[in-house]
Every structure is written in C-alpha cells, then in structure tokens.
Amino acid sequence: MSLDVIRKKVLFHNSIDVWISACIEKNVQWNDIENYKKFISYLLKNNLNLKAFSLCAHEAGATEQEKTKFADMLSESKDPNAATYTIKLNDATLDVIRKFFD
C-alpha cells in the first residue's frame, strides 16, 4: 500500500509499515535491515517527532513471514536506528519520507 493509502486509515503508524509502504511506492526492496536503519537515522536527523514503540510483529497482525522475520531481526539489534517508532503521517512528514529516496 502507498503512503497515502495507509495515511487515510489512521493518523499514526509504526515505522516498519511506513518503511514498507514507502519502499513499495518507490519500487525499492524493503527487507534490507541496513537500509531501514539508514531510513530511521534520516528521519531522526530531520527532527521528525518519532516515539519509540515496542512492536511484536506477531501481535501486530504481521502474518507475512518475511515481515515477521524482518521485525524479529530488528528487535535483536541494540542500534537505536533499528528500533520501531510511531510516526504521524502528515503532509510535512510524507515530504521528508519521500525525499529519503531521492
């Protein structure tokens, strides 16, 4: 789903779902842990209001095996850029997210 589609569902989303949606929108492979960490680092450097969020992929309805594996691998890392955050998807935030891929 594109970022615009998930934005219409609820105002706040977890960073993994935002990452996956942004990658799908830009036709980029989403299951690379290092690229996710670069994405989070970029969002933090751009002063987005991210709140740390403990996500269990199994509890979050992540039924796809690949997404669950991705979330589990992130949870094993001590790197703060591997954490899951909540992100408020407004126009300014979407602009910052989309610029990451430029």
PDB file of N, CA and C in Angstrom:
ATOM      1  N   MET A   1       0.828  -1.180   0.000  1.00  0.00           N
ATOM      2  CA  MET A   1       0.000   0.000   0.000  1.00  0.00           C
ATOM      3  C   MET A   1       0.872   1.242   0.000  1.00  0.00           C
ATOM      4  N   SER A   2       0.426   2.263  -0.684  1.00  0.00           N
ATOM      5  CA  SER A   2       1.188   3.508  -0.729  1.00  0.00           C
ATOM      6  C   SER A   2       1.049   4.264   0.587  1.00  0.00           C
ATOM      7  N   LEU A   3       1.902   5.242   0.786  1.00  0.00           N
ATOM      8  CA  LEU A   3       1.848   6.062   1.990  1.00  0.00           C
ATOM      9  C   LEU A   3       0.515   6.794   2.099  1.00  0.00           C
ATOM     10  N   ASP A   4       0.010   7.281   0.979  1.00  0.00           N
ATOM     11  CA  ASP A   4      -1.273   7.990   1.007  1.00  0.00           C
ATOM     12  C   ASP A   4      -2.414   7.089   1.449  1.00  0.00           C
ATOM     13  N   VAL A   5      -2.360   5.835   1.055  1.00  0.00           N
ATOM     14  CA  VAL A   5      -3.416   4.889   1.428  1.00  0.00           C
ATOM     15  C   VAL A   5      -3.359   4.588   2.923  1.00  0.00           C
ATOM     16  N   ILE A   6      -2.174   4.296   3.448  1.00  0.00           N
ATOM     17  CA  ILE A   6      -2.104   3.977   4.883  1.00  0.00           C
ATOM     18  C   ILE A   6      -2.409   5.207   5.723  1.00  0.00           C
ATOM     19  N   ARG A   7      -2.088   6.385   5.229  1.00  0.00           N
ATOM     20  CA  ARG A   7      -2.373   7.623   5.956  1.00  0.00           C
ATOM     21  C   ARG A   7      -3.877   7.793   6.176  1.00  0.00           C
ATOM     22  N   LYS A   8      -4.668   7.373   5.210  1.00  0.00           N
ATOM     23  CA  LYS A   8      -6.124   7.516   5.320  1.00  0.00           C
ATOM     24  C   LYS A   8      -6.720   6.576   6.359  1.00  0.00           C
ATOM     25  N   LYS A   9      -6.018   5.500   6.689  1.00  0.00           N
ATOM     26  CA  LYS A   9      -6.545   4.514   7.634  1.00  0.00           C
ATOM     27  C   LYS A   9      -6.486   5.025   9.070  1.00  0.00           C
ATOM     28  N   VAL A  10      -5.326   5.478   9.502  1.00  0.00           N
ATOM     29  CA  VAL A  10      -5.133   6.056  10.836  1.00  0.00           C
ATOM     30  C   VAL A  10      -4.038   7.106  10.757  1.00  0.00           C
ATOM     31  N   LEU A  11      -3.968   7.966  11.767  1.00  0.00           N
ATOM     32  CA  LEU A  11      -3.021   9.073  11.756  1.00  0.00           C
ATOM     33  C   LEU A  11      -1.591   8.639  12.102  1.00  0.00           C
ATOM     34  N   PHE A  12      -1.448   7.705  13.029  1.00  0.00           N
ATOM     35  CA  PHE A  12      -0.131   7.244  13.458  1.00  0.00           C
ATOM     36  C   PHE A  12       0.106   5.822  12.960  1.00  0.00           C
ATOM     37  N   HIS A  13       1.343   5.569  12.531  1.00  0.00           N
ATOM     38  CA  HIS A  13       1.728   4.248  12.028  1.00  0.00           C
ATOM     39  C   HIS A  13       3.076   3.862  12.610  1.00  0.00           C
ATOM     40  N   ASN A  14       3.345   2.572  12.640  1.00  0.00           N
ATOM     41  CA  ASN A  14       4.671   2.162  13.088  1.00  0.00           C
ATOM     42  C   ASN A  14       5.645   2.308  11.920  1.00  0.00           C
ATOM     43  N   SER A  15       6.894   2.527  12.264  1.00  0.00           N
ATOM     44  CA  SER A  15       7.914   2.831  11.254  1.00  0.00           C
ATOM     45  C   SER A  15       8.165   1.681  10.280  1.00  0.00           C
ATOM     46  N   ILE A  16       7.927   0.448  10.696  1.00  0.00           N
ATOM     47  CA  ILE A  16       8.119  -0.678   9.771  1.00  0.00           C
ATOM     48  C   ILE A  16       7.078  -0.619   8.663  1.00  0.00           C
ATOM     49  N   ASP A  17       5.825  -0.388   9.024  1.00  0.00           N
ATOM     50  CA  ASP A  17       4.785  -0.282   7.994  1.00  0.00           C
ATOM     51  C   ASP A  17       5.004   0.918   7.089  1.00  0.00           C
ATOM     52  N   VAL A  18       5.473   2.031   7.668  1.00  0.00           N
ATOM     53  CA  VAL A  18       5.771   3.217   6.857  1.00  0.00           C
ATOM     54  C   VAL A  18       6.919   2.908   5.898  1.00  0.00           C
ATOM     55  N   TRP A  19       7.961   2.255   6.404  1.00  0.00           N
ATOM     56  CA  TRP A  19       9.108   1.878   5.584  1.00  0.00           C
ATOM     57  C   TRP A  19       8.672   0.977   4.428  1.00  0.00           C
ATOM     58  N   ILE A  20       7.894  -0.036   4.728  1.00  0.00           N
ATOM     59  CA  ILE A  20       7.450  -0.962   3.688  1.00  0.00           C
ATOM     60  C   ILE A  20       6.602  -0.230   2.643  1.00  0.00           C
ATOM     61  N   SER A  21       5.673   0.596   3.092  1.00  0.00           N
ATOM     62  CA  SER A  21       4.820   1.342   2.158  1.00  0.00           C
ATOM     63  C   SER A  21       5.632   2.299   1.292  1.00  0.00           C
ATOM     64  N   ALA A  22       6.596   2.983   1.902  1.00  0.00           N
ATOM     65  CA  ALA A  22       7.437   3.909   1.139  1.00  0.00           C
ATOM     66  C   ALA A  22       8.262   3.148   0.098  1.00  0.00           C
ATOM     67  N   CYS A  23       8.803   2.004   0.480  1.00  0.00           N
ATOM     68  CA  CYS A  23       9.587   1.192  -0.461  1.00  0.00           C
ATOM     69  C   CYS A  23       8.723   0.674  -1.604  1.00  0.00           C
ATOM     70  N   ILE A  24       7.532   0.229  -1.294  1.00  0.00           N
ATOM     71  CA  ILE A  24       6.620  -0.248  -2.340  1.00  0.00           C
ATOM     72  C   ILE A  24       6.293   0.896  -3.286  1.00  0.00           C
ATOM     73  N   GLU A  25       6.019   2.063  -2.723  1.00  0.00           N
ATOM     74  CA  GLU A  25       5.701   3.239  -3.528  1.00  0.00           C
ATOM     75  C   GLU A  25       6.850   3.607  -4.470  1.00  0.00           C
ATOM     76  N   LYS A  26       8.084   3.461  -3.984  1.00  0.00           N
ATOM     77  CA  LYS A  26       9.270   3.816  -4.775  1.00  0.00           C
ATOM     78  C   LYS A  26       9.879   2.624  -5.500  1.00  0.00           C
ATOM     79  N   ASN A  27       9.237   1.461  -5.392  1.00  0.00           N
ATOM     80  CA  ASN A  27       9.710   0.241  -6.043  1.00  0.00           C
ATOM     81  C   ASN A  27      11.139  -0.126  -5.603  1.00  0.00           C
ATOM     82  N   VAL A  28      11.313  -0.124  -4.278  1.00  0.00           N
ATOM     83  CA  VAL A  28      12.605  -0.427  -3.654  1.00  0.00           C
ATOM     84  C   VAL A  28      12.407  -1.638  -2.749  1.00  0.00           C
ATOM     85  N   GLN A  29      13.386  -2.512  -2.696  1.00  0.00           N
ATOM     86  CA  GLN A  29      13.324  -3.682  -1.812  1.00  0.00           C
ATOM     87  C   GLN A  29      13.289  -3.213  -0.363  1.00  0.00           C
ATOM     88  N   TRP A  30      12.347  -3.694   0.438  1.00  0.00           N
ATOM     89  CA  TRP A  30      12.159  -3.192   1.792  1.00  0.00           C
ATOM     90  C   TRP A  30      12.803  -4.038   2.883  1.00  0.00           C
ATOM     91  N   ASN A  31      13.221  -5.245   2.594  1.00  0.00           N
ATOM     92  CA  ASN A  31      13.668  -6.145   3.658  1.00  0.00           C
ATOM     93  C   ASN A  31      15.170  -6.094   3.944  1.00  0.00           C
ATOM     94  N   ASP A  32      15.809  -4.986   3.657  1.00  0.00           N
ATOM     95  CA  ASP A  32      17.227  -4.783   3.957  1.00  0.00           C
ATOM     96  C   ASP A  32      17.334  -4.019   5.284  1.00  0.00           C
ATOM     97  N   ILE A  33      17.830  -4.678   6.303  1.00  0.00           N
ATOM     98  CA  ILE A  33      17.933  -4.090   7.643  1.00  0.00           C
ATOM     99  C   ILE A  33      18.780  -2.820   7.636  1.00  0.00           C
ATOM    100  N   GLU A  34      19.889  -2.839   6.919  1.00  0.00           N
ATOM    101  CA  GLU A  34      20.778  -1.674   6.908  1.00  0.00           C
ATOM    102  C   GLU A  34      20.091  -0.460   6.277  1.00  0.00           C
ATOM    103  N   ASN A  35      19.310  -0.670   5.238  1.00  0.00           N
ATOM    104  CA  ASN A  35      18.589   0.446   4.625  1.00  0.00           C
ATOM    105  C   ASN A  35      17.504   0.978   5.546  1.00  0.00           C
ATOM    106  N   TYR A  36      16.838   0.098   6.280  1.00  0.00           N
ATOM    107  CA  TYR A  36      15.851   0.552   7.268  1.00  0.00           C
ATOM    108  C   TYR A  36      16.532   1.431   8.316  1.00  0.00           C
ATOM    109  N   LYS A  37      17.698   1.007   8.802  1.00  0.00           N
ATOM    110  CA  LYS A  37      18.420   1.785   9.815  1.00  0.00           C
ATOM    111  C   LYS A  37      18.838   3.146   9.257  1.00  0.00           C
ATOM    112  N   LYS A  38      19.229   3.208   7.996  1.00  0.00           N
ATOM    113  CA  LYS A  38      19.557   4.495   7.364  1.00  0.00           C
ATOM    114  C   LYS A  38      18.321   5.380   7.277  1.00  0.00           C
ATOM    115  N   PHE A  39      17.177   4.767   6.989  1.00  0.00           N
ATOM    116  CA  PHE A  39      15.912   5.482   6.906  1.00  0.00           C
ATOM    117  C   PHE A  39      15.560   6.107   8.261  1.00  0.00           C
ATOM    118  N   ILE A  40      15.648   5.321   9.322  1.00  0.00           N
ATOM    119  CA  ILE A  40      15.339   5.831  10.658  1.00  0.00           C
ATOM    120  C   ILE A  40      16.322   6.927  11.052  1.00  0.00           C
ATOM    121  N   SER A  41      17.589   6.731  10.779  1.00  0.00           N
ATOM    122  CA  SER A  41      18.595   7.752  11.066  1.00  0.00           C
ATOM    123  C   SER A  41      18.254   9.057  10.345  1.00  0.00           C
ATOM    124  N   TYR A  42      17.884   8.939   9.090  1.00  0.00           N
ATOM    125  CA  TYR A  42      17.489  10.101   8.278  1.00  0.00           C
ATOM    126  C   TYR A  42      16.277  10.805   8.900  1.00  0.00           C
ATOM    127  N   LEU A  43      15.270  10.047   9.309  1.00  0.00           N
ATOM    128  CA  LEU A  43      14.080  10.647   9.908  1.00  0.00           C
ATOM    129  C   LEU A  43      14.428  11.370  11.208  1.00  0.00           C
ATOM    130  N   LEU A  44      15.272  10.757  12.029  1.00  0.00           N
ATOM    131  CA  LEU A  44      15.672  11.388  13.289  1.00  0.00           C
ATOM    132  C   LEU A  44      16.487  12.663  13.039  1.00  0.00           C
ATOM    133  N   LYS A  45      17.378  12.630  12.065  1.00  0.00           N
ATOM    134  CA  LYS A  45      18.184  13.822  11.731  1.00  0.00           C
ATOM    135  C   LYS A  45      17.323  14.950  11.177  1.00  0.00           C
ATOM    136  N   ASN A  46      16.175  14.594  10.598  1.00  0.00           N
ATOM    137  CA  ASN A  46      15.264  15.610  10.073  1.00  0.00           C
ATOM    138  C   ASN A  46      14.230  16.034  11.112  1.00  0.00           C
ATOM    139  N   ASN A  47      14.516  15.698  12.367  1.00  0.00           N
ATOM    140  CA  ASN A  47      13.727  16.152  13.515  1.00  0.00           C
ATOM    141  C   ASN A  47      12.244  15.785  13.458  1.00  0.00           C
ATOM    142  N   LEU A  48      11.947  14.624  12.872  1.00  0.00           N
ATOM    143  CA  LEU A  48      10.564  14.172  12.929  1.00  0.00           C
ATOM    144  C   LEU A  48      10.271  13.726  14.359  1.00  0.00           C
ATOM    145  N   ASN A  49       9.069  13.916  14.776  1.00  0.00           N
ATOM    146  CA  ASN A  49       8.662  13.570  16.130  1.00  0.00           C
ATOM    147  C   ASN A  49       8.350  12.077  16.196  1.00  0.00           C
ATOM    148  N   LEU A  50       9.383  11.284  16.382  1.00  0.00           N
ATOM    149  CA  LEU A  50       9.236   9.832  16.459  1.00  0.00           C
ATOM    150  C   LEU A  50       9.193   9.406  17.915  1.00  0.00           C
ATOM    151  N   LYS A  51       8.309   8.503  18.220  1.00  0.00           N
ATOM    152  CA  LYS A  51       8.205   7.954  19.571  1.00  0.00           C
ATOM    153  C   LYS A  51       8.547   6.467  19.513  1.00  0.00           C
ATOM    154  N   ALA A  52       9.459   6.045  20.395  1.00  0.00           N
ATOM    155  CA  ALA A  52       9.826   4.630  20.447  1.00  0.00           C
ATOM    156  C   ALA A  52       8.577   3.796  20.721  1.00  0.00           C
ATOM    157  N   PHE A  53       8.528   2.641  20.075  1.00  0.00           N
ATOM    158  CA  PHE A  53       7.333   1.807  20.109  1.00  0.00           C
ATOM    159  C   PHE A  53       7.773   0.356  20.108  1.00  0.00           C
ATOM    160  N   SER A  54       7.347  -0.403  21.094  1.00  0.00           N
ATOM    161  CA  SER A  54       7.672  -1.832  21.138  1.00  0.00           C
ATOM    162  C   SER A  54       6.676  -2.577  20.271  1.00  0.00           C
ATOM    163  N   LEU A  55       7.153  -3.108  19.180  1.00  0.00           N
ATOM    164  CA  LEU A  55       6.294  -3.819  18.244  1.00  0.00           C
ATOM    165  C   LEU A  55       6.648  -5.291  18.246  1.00  0.00           C
ATOM    166  N   CYS A  56       5.664  -6.101  18.463  1.00  0.00           N
ATOM    167  CA  CYS A  56       5.809  -7.540  18.269  1.00  0.00           C
ATOM    168  C   CYS A  56       5.077  -7.852  16.977  1.00  0.00           C
ATOM    169  N   ALA A  57       5.792  -8.249  15.969  1.00  0.00           N
ATOM    170  CA  ALA A  57       5.187  -8.481  14.656  1.00  0.00           C
ATOM    171  C   ALA A  57       4.059  -9.490  14.726  1.00  0.00           C
ATOM    172  N   HIS A  58       4.193 -10.457  15.611  1.00  0.00           N
ATOM    173  CA  HIS A  58       3.158 -11.483  15.728  1.00  0.00           C
ATOM    174  C   HIS A  58       1.865 -10.891  16.282  1.00  0.00           C
ATOM    175  N   GLU A  59       1.997  -9.978  17.245  1.00  0.00           N
ATOM    176  CA  GLU A  59       0.824  -9.340  17.837  1.00  0.00           C
ATOM    177  C   GLU A  59       0.239  -8.280  16.917  1.00  0.00           C
ATOM    178  N   ALA A  60       1.052  -7.703  16.044  1.00  0.00           N
ATOM    179  CA  ALA A  60       0.611  -6.605  15.209  1.00  0.00           C
ATOM    180  C   ALA A  60      -0.131  -7.081  13.961  1.00  0.00           C
ATOM    181  N   GLY A  61      -0.317  -8.364  13.857  1.00  0.00           N
ATOM    182  CA  GLY A  61      -1.041  -8.878  12.701  1.00  0.00           C
ATOM    183  C   GLY A  61      -0.153  -9.068  11.485  1.00  0.00           C
ATOM    184  N   ALA A  62       1.135  -9.080  11.706  1.00  0.00           N
ATOM    185  CA  ALA A  62       2.066  -9.266  10.599  1.00  0.00           C
ATOM    186  C   ALA A  62       2.105 -10.742  10.244  1.00  0.00           C
ATOM    187  N   THR A  63       1.222 -11.150   9.377  1.00  0.00           N
ATOM    188  CA  THR A  63       1.135 -12.564   9.054  1.00  0.00           C
ATOM    189  C   THR A  63       2.139 -12.989   8.003  1.00  0.00           C
ATOM    190  N   GLU A  64       2.633 -12.046   7.233  1.00  0.00           N
ATOM    191  CA  GLU A  64       3.604 -12.416   6.213  1.00  0.00           C
ATOM    192  C   GLU A  64       4.910 -12.813   6.886  1.00  0.00           C
ATOM    193  N   GLN A  65       5.402 -13.951   6.523  1.00  0.00           N
ATOM    194  CA  GLN A  65       6.630 -14.477   7.134  1.00  0.00           C
ATOM    195  C   GLN A  65       7.802 -13.518   6.998  1.00  0.00           C
ATOM    196  N   GLU A  66       7.966 -12.920   5.841  1.00  0.00           N
ATOM    197  CA  GLU A  66       9.115 -12.049   5.604  1.00  0.00           C
ATOM    198  C   GLU A  66       9.068 -10.803   6.494  1.00  0.00           C
ATOM    199  N   LYS A  67       7.889 -10.239   6.667  1.00  0.00           N
ATOM    200  CA  LYS A  67       7.732  -9.066   7.524  1.00  0.00           C
ATOM    201  C   LYS A  67       7.999  -9.431   8.983  1.00  0.00           C
ATOM    202  N   THR A  68       7.522 -10.570   9.413  1.00  0.00           N
ATOM    203  CA  THR A  68       7.758 -11.025  10.777  1.00  0.00           C
ATOM    204  C   THR A  68       9.247 -11.254  11.011  1.00  0.00           C
ATOM    205  N   LYS A  69       9.913 -11.877  10.067  1.00  0.00           N
ATOM    206  CA  LYS A  69      11.359 -12.115  10.181  1.00  0.00           C
ATOM    207  C   LYS A  69      12.112 -10.792  10.250  1.00  0.00           C
ATOM    208  N   PHE A  70      11.715  -9.828   9.421  1.00  0.00           N
ATOM    209  CA  PHE A  70      12.334  -8.509   9.403  1.00  0.00           C
ATOM    210  C   PHE A  70      12.199  -7.839  10.777  1.00  0.00           C
ATOM    211  N   ALA A  71      11.003  -7.831  11.330  1.00  0.00           N
ATOM    212  CA  ALA A  71      10.760  -7.218  12.640  1.00  0.00           C
ATOM    213  C   ALA A  71      11.540  -7.934  13.736  1.00  0.00           C
ATOM    214  N   ASP A  72      11.616  -9.243  13.671  1.00  0.00           N
ATOM    215  CA  ASP A  72      12.371 -10.009  14.660  1.00  0.00           C
ATOM    216  C   ASP A  72      13.865  -9.689  14.590  1.00  0.00           C
ATOM    217  N   MET A  73      14.405  -9.568  13.390  1.00  0.00           N
ATOM    218  CA  MET A  73      15.825  -9.234  13.232  1.00  0.00           C
ATOM    219  C   MET A  73      16.101  -7.832  13.774  1.00  0.00           C
ATOM    220  N   LEU A  74      15.207  -6.891  13.523  1.00  0.00           N
ATOM    221  CA  LEU A  74      15.379  -5.545  14.060  1.00  0.00           C
ATOM    222  C   LEU A  74      15.374  -5.557  15.583  1.00  0.00           C
ATOM    223  N   SER A  75      14.499  -6.341  16.161  1.00  0.00           N
ATOM    224  CA  SER A  75      14.367  -6.366  17.619  1.00  0.00           C
ATOM    225  C   SER A  75      15.614  -6.925  18.308  1.00  0.00           C
ATOM    226  N   GLU A  76      16.420  -7.673  17.587  1.00  0.00           N
ATOM    227  CA  GLU A  76      17.647  -8.246  18.155  1.00  0.00           C
ATOM    228  C   GLU A  76      18.794  -7.248  18.193  1.00  0.00           C
ATOM    229  N   SER A  77      18.673  -6.144  17.488  1.00  0.00           N
ATOM    230  CA  SER A  77      19.743  -5.160  17.403  1.00  0.00           C
ATOM    231  C   SER A  77      19.672  -4.164  18.555  1.00  0.00           C
ATOM    232  N   LYS A  78      20.817  -3.727  19.015  1.00  0.00           N
ATOM    233  CA  LYS A  78      20.906  -2.688  20.054  1.00  0.00           C
ATOM    234  C   LYS A  78      20.992  -1.300  19.429  1.00  0.00           C
ATOM    235  N   ASP A  79      21.123  -1.222  18.134  1.00  0.00           N
ATOM    236  CA  ASP A  79      21.224   0.050  17.413  1.00  0.00           C
ATOM    237  C   ASP A  79      19.892   0.799  17.518  1.00  0.00           C
ATOM    238  N   PRO A  80      19.885   2.057  18.001  1.00  0.00           N
ATOM    239  CA  PRO A  80      18.626   2.808  18.097  1.00  0.00           C
ATOM    240  C   PRO A  80      17.956   3.021  16.743  1.00  0.00           C
ATOM    241  N   ASN A  81      18.727   2.940  15.680  1.00  0.00           N
ATOM    242  CA  ASN A  81      18.164   3.073  14.337  1.00  0.00           C
ATOM    243  C   ASN A  81      17.451   1.801  13.878  1.00  0.00           C
ATOM    244  N   ALA A  82      17.575   0.746  14.655  1.00  0.00           N
ATOM    245  CA  ALA A  82      16.862  -0.495  14.339  1.00  0.00           C
ATOM    246  C   ALA A  82      15.560  -0.586  15.129  1.00  0.00           C
ATOM    247  N   ALA A  83      15.288   0.414  15.936  1.00  0.00           N
ATOM    248  CA  ALA A  83      14.069   0.418  16.745  1.00  0.00           C
ATOM    249  C   ALA A  83      12.846   0.693  15.877  1.00  0.00           C
ATOM    250  N   THR A  84      11.700   0.422  16.460  1.00  0.00           N
ATOM    251  CA  THR A  84      10.436   0.732  15.810  1.00  0.00           C
ATOM    252  C   THR A  84       9.870   1.971  16.489  1.00  0.00           C
ATOM    253  N   TYR A  85       9.362   2.866  15.697  1.00  0.00           N
ATOM    254  CA  TYR A  85       8.818   4.125  16.197  1.00  0.00           C
ATOM    255  C   TYR A  85       7.405   4.326  15.675  1.00  0.00           C
ATOM    256  N   THR A  86       6.662   5.204  16.330  1.00  0.00           N
ATOM    257  CA  THR A  86       5.394   5.644  15.769  1.00  0.00           C
ATOM    258  C   THR A  86       5.668   6.928  15.006  1.00  0.00           C
ATOM    259  N   ILE A  87       4.990   7.065  13.887  1.00  0.00           N
ATOM    260  CA  ILE A  87       5.168   8.223  13.007  1.00  0.00           C
ATOM    261  C   ILE A  87       3.793   8.775  12.669  1.00  0.00           C
ATOM    262  N   LYS A  88       3.633  10.071  12.873  1.00  0.00           N
ATOM    263  CA  LYS A  88       2.395  10.743  12.482  1.00  0.00           C
ATOM    264  C   LYS A  88       2.530  11.133  11.012  1.00  0.00           C
ATOM    265  N   LEU A  89       1.664  10.599  10.188  1.00  0.00           N
ATOM    266  CA  LEU A  89       1.746  10.852   8.753  1.00  0.00           C
ATOM    267  C   LEU A  89       0.926  12.086   8.372  1.00  0.00           C
ATOM    268  N   ASN A  90       1.624  13.227   8.326  1.00  0.00           N
ATOM    269  CA  ASN A  90       1.009  14.451   7.817  1.00  0.00           C
ATOM    270  C   ASN A  90       1.768  14.855   6.556  1.00  0.00           C
ATOM    271  N   ASP A  91       1.361  15.946   5.927  1.00  0.00           N
ATOM    272  CA  ASP A  91       1.989  16.349   4.661  1.00  0.00           C
ATOM    273  C   ASP A  91       3.492  16.568   4.794  1.00  0.00           C
ATOM    274  N   ALA A  92       3.913  17.268   5.849  1.00  0.00           N
ATOM    275  CA  ALA A  92       5.341  17.551   6.033  1.00  0.00           C
ATOM    276  C   ALA A  92       6.146  16.264   6.230  1.00  0.00           C
ATOM    277  N   THR A  93       5.605  15.349   7.013  1.00  0.00           N
ATOM    278  CA  THR A  93       6.288  14.079   7.255  1.00  0.00           C
ATOM    279  C   THR A  93       6.397  13.260   5.974  1.00  0.00           C
ATOM    280  N   LEU A  94       5.322  13.212   5.211  1.00  0.00           N
ATOM    281  CA  LEU A  94       5.361  12.477   3.942  1.00  0.00           C
ATOM    282  C   LEU A  94       6.397  13.064   2.998  1.00  0.00           C
ATOM    283  N   ASP A  95       6.535  14.391   2.974  1.00  0.00           N
ATOM    284  CA  ASP A  95       7.554  15.024   2.127  1.00  0.00           C
ATOM    285  C   ASP A  95       8.954  14.580   2.542  1.00  0.00           C
ATOM    286  N   VAL A  96       9.223  14.566   3.852  1.00  0.00           N
ATOM    287  CA  VAL A  96      10.537  14.148   4.350  1.00  0.00           C
ATOM    288  C   VAL A  96      10.786  12.685   3.991  1.00  0.00           C
ATOM    289  N   ILE A  97       9.798  11.836   4.212  1.00  0.00           N
ATOM    290  CA  ILE A  97       9.945  10.407   3.908  1.00  0.00           C
ATOM    291  C   ILE A  97      10.260  10.195   2.437  1.00  0.00           C
ATOM    292  N   ARG A  98       9.525  10.852   1.584  1.00  0.00           N
ATOM    293  CA  ARG A  98       9.732  10.665   0.127  1.00  0.00           C
ATOM    294  C   ARG A  98      11.080  11.201  -0.335  1.00  0.00           C
ATOM    295  N   LYS A  99      11.609  12.222   0.321  1.00  0.00           N
ATOM    296  CA  LYS A  99      12.917  12.770  -0.059  1.00  0.00           C
ATOM    297  C   LYS A  99      14.054  11.804   0.279  1.00  0.00           C
ATOM    298  N   PHE A 100      13.822  10.894   1.201  1.00  0.00           N
ATOM    299  CA  PHE A 100      14.840   9.905   1.545  1.00  0.00           C
ATOM    300  C   PHE A 100      15.244   9.104   0.298  1.00  0.00           C
ATOM    301  N   PHE A 101      14.312   8.871  -0.578  1.00  0.00           N
ATOM    302  CA  PHE A 101      14.557   8.029  -1.745  1.00  0.00           C
ATOM    303  C   PHE A 101      15.111   8.799  -2.944  1.00  0.00           C
ATOM    304  N   ASP A 102      15.229  10.109  -2.821  1.00  0.00           N
ATOM    305  CA  ASP A 102      15.747  10.915  -3.949  1.00  0.00           C
ATOM    306  C   ASP A 102      17.247  10.820  -4.080  1.00  0.00           C
TER     307      ASP A 102
END
